[in-house]
Coordinates of C-alpha atoms and ligand atoms in Angstrom, one line a residue:
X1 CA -7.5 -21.7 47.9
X2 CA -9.9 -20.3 45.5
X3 CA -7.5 -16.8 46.1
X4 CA -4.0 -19.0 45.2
X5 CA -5.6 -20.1 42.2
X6 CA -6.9 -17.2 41.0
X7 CA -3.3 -15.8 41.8
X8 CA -2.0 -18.6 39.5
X9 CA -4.0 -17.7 36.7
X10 CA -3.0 -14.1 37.2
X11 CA 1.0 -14.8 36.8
X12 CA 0.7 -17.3 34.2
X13 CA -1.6 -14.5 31.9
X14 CA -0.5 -11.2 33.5
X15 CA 2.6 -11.2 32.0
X16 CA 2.6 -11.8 28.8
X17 CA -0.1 -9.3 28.3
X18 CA 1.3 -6.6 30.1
X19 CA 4.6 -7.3 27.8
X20 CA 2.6 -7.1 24.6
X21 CA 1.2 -3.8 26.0
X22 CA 4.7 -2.4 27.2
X23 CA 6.1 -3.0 24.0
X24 CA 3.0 -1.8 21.7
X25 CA 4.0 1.7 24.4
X26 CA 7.4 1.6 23.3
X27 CA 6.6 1.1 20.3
X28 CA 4.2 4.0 20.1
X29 CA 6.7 6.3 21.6
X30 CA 9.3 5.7 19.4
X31 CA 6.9 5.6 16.5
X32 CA 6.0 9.5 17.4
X33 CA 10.0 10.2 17.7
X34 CA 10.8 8.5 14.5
X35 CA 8.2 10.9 12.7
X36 CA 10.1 14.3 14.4
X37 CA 13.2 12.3 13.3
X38 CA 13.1 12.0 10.2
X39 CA 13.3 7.3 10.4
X40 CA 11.0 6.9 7.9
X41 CA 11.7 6.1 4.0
X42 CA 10.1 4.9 0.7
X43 CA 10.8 2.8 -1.0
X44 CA 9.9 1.8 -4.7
X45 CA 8.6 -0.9 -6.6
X46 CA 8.7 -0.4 -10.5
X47 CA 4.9 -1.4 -12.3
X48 CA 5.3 -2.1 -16.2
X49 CA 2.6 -2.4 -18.8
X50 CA 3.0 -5.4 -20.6
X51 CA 2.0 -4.2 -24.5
X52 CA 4.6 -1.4 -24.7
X53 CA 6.9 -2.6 -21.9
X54 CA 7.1 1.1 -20.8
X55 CA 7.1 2.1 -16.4
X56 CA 4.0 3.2 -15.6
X57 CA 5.1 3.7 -11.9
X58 CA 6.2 3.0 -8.6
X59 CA 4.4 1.7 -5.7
X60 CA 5.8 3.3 -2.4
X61 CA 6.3 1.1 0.3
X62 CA 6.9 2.5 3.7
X63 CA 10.1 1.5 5.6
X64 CA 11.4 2.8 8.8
X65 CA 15.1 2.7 9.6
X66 CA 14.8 2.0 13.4
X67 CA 18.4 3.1 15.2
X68 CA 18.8 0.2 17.0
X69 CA 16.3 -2.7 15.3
X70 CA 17.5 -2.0 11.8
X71 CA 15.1 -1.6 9.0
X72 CA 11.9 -2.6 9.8
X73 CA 8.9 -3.5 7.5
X74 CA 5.2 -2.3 7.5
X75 CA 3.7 -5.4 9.0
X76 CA 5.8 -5.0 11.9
X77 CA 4.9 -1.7 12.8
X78 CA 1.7 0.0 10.8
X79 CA -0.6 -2.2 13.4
X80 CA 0.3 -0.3 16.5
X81 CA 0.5 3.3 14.4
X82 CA -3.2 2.2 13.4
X83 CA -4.4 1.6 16.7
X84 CA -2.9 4.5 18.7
X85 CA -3.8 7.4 15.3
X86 CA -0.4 7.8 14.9
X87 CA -1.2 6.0 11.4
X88 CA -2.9 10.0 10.3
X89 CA 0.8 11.9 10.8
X90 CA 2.4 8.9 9.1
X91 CA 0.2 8.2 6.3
X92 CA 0.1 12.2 5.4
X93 CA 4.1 11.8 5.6
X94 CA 4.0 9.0 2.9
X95 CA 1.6 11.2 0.9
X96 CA 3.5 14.4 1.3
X97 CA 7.0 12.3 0.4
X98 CA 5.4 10.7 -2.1
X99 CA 4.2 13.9 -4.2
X100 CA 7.3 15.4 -3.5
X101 CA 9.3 12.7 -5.2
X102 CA 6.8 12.5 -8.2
X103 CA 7.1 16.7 -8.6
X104 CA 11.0 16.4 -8.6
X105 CA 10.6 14.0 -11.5
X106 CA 9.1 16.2 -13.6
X107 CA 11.3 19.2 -13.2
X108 CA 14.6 16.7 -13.4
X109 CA 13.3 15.1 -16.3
X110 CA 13.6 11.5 -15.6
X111 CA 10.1 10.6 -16.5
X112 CA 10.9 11.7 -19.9
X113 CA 10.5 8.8 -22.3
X114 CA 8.6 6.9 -19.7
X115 CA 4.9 5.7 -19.4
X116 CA 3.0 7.9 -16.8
X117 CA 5.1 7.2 -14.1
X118 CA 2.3 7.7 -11.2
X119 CA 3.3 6.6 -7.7
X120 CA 0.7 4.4 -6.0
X121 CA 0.2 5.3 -2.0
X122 CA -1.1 3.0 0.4
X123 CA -3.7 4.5 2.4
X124 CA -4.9 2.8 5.8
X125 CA -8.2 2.4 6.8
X126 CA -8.0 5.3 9.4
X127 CA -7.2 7.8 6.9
X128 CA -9.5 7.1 4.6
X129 CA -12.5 6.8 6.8
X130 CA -11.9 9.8 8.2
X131 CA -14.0 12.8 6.7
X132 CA -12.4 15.1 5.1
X133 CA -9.8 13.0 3.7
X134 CA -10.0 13.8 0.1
X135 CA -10.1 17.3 1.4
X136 CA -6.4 16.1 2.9
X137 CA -4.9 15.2 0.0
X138 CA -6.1 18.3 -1.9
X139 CA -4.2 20.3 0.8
X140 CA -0.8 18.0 0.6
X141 CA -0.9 18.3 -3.1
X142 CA -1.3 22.4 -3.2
X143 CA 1.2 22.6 -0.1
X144 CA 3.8 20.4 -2.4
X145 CA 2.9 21.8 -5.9
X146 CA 2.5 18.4 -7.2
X147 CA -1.0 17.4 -9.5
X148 CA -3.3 14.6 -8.8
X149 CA -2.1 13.2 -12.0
X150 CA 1.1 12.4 -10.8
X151 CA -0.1 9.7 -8.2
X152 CA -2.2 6.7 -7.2
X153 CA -4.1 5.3 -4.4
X154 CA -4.3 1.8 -2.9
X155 CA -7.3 0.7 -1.0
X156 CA -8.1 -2.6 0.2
X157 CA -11.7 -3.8 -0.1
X158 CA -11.9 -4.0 3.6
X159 CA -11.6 -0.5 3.4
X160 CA -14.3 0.4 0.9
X161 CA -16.8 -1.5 2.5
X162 CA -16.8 -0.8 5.8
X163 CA -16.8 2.5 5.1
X164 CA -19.4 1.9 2.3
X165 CA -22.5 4.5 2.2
X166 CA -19.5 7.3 1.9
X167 CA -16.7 5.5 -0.3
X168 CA -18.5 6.6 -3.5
X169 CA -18.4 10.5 -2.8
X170 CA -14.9 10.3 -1.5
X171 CA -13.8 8.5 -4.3
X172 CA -15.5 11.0 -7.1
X173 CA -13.7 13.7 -5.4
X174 CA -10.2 12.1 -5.4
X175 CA -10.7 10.8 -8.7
X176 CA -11.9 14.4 -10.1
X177 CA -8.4 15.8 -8.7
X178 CA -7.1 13.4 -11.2
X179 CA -5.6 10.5 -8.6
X180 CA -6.0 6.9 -10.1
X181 CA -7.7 5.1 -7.8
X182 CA -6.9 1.3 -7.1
X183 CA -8.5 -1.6 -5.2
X184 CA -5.1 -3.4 -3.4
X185 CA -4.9 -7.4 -2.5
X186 CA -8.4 -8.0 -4.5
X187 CA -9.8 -11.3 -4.1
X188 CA -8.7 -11.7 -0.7
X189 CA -11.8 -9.2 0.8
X190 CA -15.7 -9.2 0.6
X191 CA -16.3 -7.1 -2.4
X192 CA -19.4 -8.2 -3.7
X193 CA -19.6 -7.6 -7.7
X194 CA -22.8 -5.3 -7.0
X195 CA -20.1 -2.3 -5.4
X196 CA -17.7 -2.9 -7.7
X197 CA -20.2 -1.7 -10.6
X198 CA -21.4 1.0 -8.2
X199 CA -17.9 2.1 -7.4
X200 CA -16.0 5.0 -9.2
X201 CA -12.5 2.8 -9.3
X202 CA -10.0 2.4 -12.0
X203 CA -8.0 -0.2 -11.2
X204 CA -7.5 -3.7 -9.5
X205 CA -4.3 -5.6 -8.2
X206 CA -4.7 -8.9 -8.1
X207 CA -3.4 -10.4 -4.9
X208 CA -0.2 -11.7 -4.5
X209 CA -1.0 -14.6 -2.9
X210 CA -2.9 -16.1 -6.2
X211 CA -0.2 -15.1 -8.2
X212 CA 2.4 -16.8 -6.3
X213 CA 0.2 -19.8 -6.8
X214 CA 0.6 -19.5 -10.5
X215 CA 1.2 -21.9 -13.0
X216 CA 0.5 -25.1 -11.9
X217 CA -2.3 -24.4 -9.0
X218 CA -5.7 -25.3 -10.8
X219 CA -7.5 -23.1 -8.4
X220 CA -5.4 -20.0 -8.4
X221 CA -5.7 -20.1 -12.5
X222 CA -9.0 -20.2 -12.3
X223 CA -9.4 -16.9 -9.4
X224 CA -6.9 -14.8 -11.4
X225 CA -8.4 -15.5 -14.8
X226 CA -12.3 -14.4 -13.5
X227 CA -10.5 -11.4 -11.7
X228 CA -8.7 -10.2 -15.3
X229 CA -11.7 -11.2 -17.4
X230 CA -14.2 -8.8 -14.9
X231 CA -11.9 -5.9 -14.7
X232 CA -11.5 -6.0 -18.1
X233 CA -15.6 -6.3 -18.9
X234 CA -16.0 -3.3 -16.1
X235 CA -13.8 -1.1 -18.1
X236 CA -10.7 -1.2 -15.0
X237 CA -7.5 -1.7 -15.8
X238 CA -5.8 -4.6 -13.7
X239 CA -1.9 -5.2 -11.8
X240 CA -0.7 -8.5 -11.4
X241 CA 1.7 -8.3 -8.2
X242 CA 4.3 -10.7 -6.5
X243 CA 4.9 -11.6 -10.3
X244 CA 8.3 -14.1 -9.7
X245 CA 8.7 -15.9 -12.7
X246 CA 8.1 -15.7 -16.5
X247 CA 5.4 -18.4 -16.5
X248 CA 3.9 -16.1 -14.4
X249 CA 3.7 -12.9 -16.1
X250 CA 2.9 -15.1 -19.8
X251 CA -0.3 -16.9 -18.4
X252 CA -1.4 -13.3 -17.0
X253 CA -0.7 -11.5 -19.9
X254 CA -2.5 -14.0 -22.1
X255 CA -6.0 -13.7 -20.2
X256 CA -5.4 -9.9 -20.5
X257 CA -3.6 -8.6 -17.7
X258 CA -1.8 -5.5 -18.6
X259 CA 0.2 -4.4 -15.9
X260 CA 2.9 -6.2 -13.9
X261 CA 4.3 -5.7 -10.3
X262 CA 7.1 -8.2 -8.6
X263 CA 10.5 -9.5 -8.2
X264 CA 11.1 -10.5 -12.7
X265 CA 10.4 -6.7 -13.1
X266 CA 12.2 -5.1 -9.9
X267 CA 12.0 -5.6 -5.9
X268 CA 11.6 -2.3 -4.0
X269 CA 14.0 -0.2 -3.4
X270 CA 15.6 3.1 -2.0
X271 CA 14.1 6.4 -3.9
X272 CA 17.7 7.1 -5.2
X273 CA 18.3 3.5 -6.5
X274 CA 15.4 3.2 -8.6
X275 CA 16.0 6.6 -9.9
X276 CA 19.4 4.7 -11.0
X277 CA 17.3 2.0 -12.6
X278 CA 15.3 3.7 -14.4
X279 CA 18.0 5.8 -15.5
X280 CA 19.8 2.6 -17.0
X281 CA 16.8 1.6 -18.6
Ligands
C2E1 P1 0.9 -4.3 -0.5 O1 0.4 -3.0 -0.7 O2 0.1 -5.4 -1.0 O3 2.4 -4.3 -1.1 C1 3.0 -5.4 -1.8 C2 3.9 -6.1 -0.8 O4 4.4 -7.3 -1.5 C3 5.2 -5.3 -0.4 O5 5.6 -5.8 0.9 C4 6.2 -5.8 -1.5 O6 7.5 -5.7 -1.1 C5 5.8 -7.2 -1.6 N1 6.1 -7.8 -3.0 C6 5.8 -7.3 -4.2 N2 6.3 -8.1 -5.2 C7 6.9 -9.1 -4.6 C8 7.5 -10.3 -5.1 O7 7.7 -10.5 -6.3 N3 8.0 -11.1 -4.1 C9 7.9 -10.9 -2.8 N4 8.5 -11.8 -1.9 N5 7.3 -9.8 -2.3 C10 6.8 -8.9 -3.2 P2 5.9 -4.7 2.0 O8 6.7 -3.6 1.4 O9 6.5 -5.5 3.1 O10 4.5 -4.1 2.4 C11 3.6 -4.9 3.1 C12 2.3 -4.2 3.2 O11 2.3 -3.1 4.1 C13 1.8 -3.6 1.9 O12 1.2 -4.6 1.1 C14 0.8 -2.6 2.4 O13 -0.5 -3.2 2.7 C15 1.4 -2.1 3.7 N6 2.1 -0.8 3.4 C16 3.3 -0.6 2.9 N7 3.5 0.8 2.8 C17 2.5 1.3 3.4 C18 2.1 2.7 3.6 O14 2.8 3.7 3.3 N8 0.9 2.9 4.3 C19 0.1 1.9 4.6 N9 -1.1 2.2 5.2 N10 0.4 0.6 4.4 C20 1.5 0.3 3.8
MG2 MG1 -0.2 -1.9 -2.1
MG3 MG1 -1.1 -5.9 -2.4
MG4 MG1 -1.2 -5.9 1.5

């Protein structure tokens, strides 16, 4: 008896676990062959500064163009990559691609009349816990002729802390090779304002999901206000993203917020289409 039941309990778990595993394996698999295959793209989303109006970049968002599932978004995929290393190849890939692009900017000219045009990274945890990683990038910037100028990293707060006694030096040395670096979703993690003072960062982006709460929600005014007012008294400079609507963006601007990310200013988009839009600027 006690066997059959035990026997129950084994079919009616079993198999949906052993499903989530099989496809996480197939997943990985084709993960590794869409690397050697070239599957994965950026894609761009313009940032503007709200005083001049003038680009000051492109956030690259990583898409994968799966042959038979179509193209498939971070969220569905950057999990498993994360959990099986896979996340190291891909996220160097997005760095390499992304230095690439910003180099072939410069010698086509289509940053010209332009604000800085930097293109901000997202880096997962893996990579930039890893030691060594700002030795990484130095090597991906060298191998690609591209300057540290030219580009921006994302970190979440998650991120910084957990990996907290290094951060600081790893930062300094990014930062003196010139990258911008920027704290990603803020207000959504557990940065307490002691290591934000101790941090070397220069930027924060406010987190989407306060902004889409914007006008009306009392509470959301209040979060995004205290998040503009601190950057600006700790000397950062601070994006507003998943900026929809023109309420929006004139609230944010008004409590100081210089930079702009979201759907009123452009949705991401294929490398060679926002080359097009900037062109018809
Ligand atoms: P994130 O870095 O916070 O990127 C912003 C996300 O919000 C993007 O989703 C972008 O498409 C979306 N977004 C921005 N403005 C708007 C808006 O006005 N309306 C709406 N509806 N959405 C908006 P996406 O591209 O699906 O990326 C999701 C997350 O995946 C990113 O969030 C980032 O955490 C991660 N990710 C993307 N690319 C990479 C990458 O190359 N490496 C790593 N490690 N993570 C990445
Ligand atoms: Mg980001
Ligand atoms: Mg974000
Ligand atoms: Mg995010």
């Amino acid at each position: 008896r006690a066997k059959a039941r035990g026997r129950a309990t084994y079919q009616f778990f079993e198999p949906a676990l052993a499903e989530t595993a099989y496809a996480d394996l197939v997943l990985e698999s084709e993960l590794a062959q869409g690397l050697t295959r070239n599957e994965f793209e950026l894609y761009l989303q313009p940032q503007v500064e709200a005083n001049t109006g003038q680009l000051s970049g492109a956030e690259a968002l990583l898409r994968w163009r799966h042959p038979e599932r179509g193209l498939l978004s971070p969220d569905r995929f950057i999990f498993v990559a994360e959990r099986h290393r896979l996340m190291l190849a891909l996220g160097e890939w997005v760095l390499r691609e992304a230095a690439q692009t910003a180099r072939r900017w410069r010698e086509e000219g289509l940053i010209q009349g332009h604000g800085p045009m930097r293109i901000a990274v997202n880096l997962s945890r893996m990579q930039f816990n890893l030691d060594g990683f700002a030795d990484t990038v130095k090597r991906v910037l060298h191998e690609v002729g591209a300057q540290g100028q030219w580009l921006e990293l994302e970190l979440t707060e998650r991120m910084l802390i957990e990996d907290i006694e290094h951060a600081p030096t790893t930062l300094a040395a990014l930062r003196a090779q010139g990258l911008t670096v920027s704290v990603d979703d803020f207000g959504t993690g557990y940065t307490s304002l002691a290591h934000l003072t101790e941090l070397p960062l220069d930027k924060l982006k406010i987190d989407q999901s306060f902004v889409a709460r914007l006008p009306d929600d009392v509470g959301a005014q209040a979060i995004t206000r205290a998040i503009v007012q601190m950057a600006v008294g700790l000397g950062l400079a601070v994006t507003a993203e998943g900026v929809r609507t023109a309420a929006q963006w004139q609230l944010l601007a008004g409590w100081g917020c210089q930079q702009f990310q979201g759907d009123l200013v452009g949705s991401p988009m294929p490398v060679a289409e926002f080359e097009a839009w900037v062109k018809a600027r």
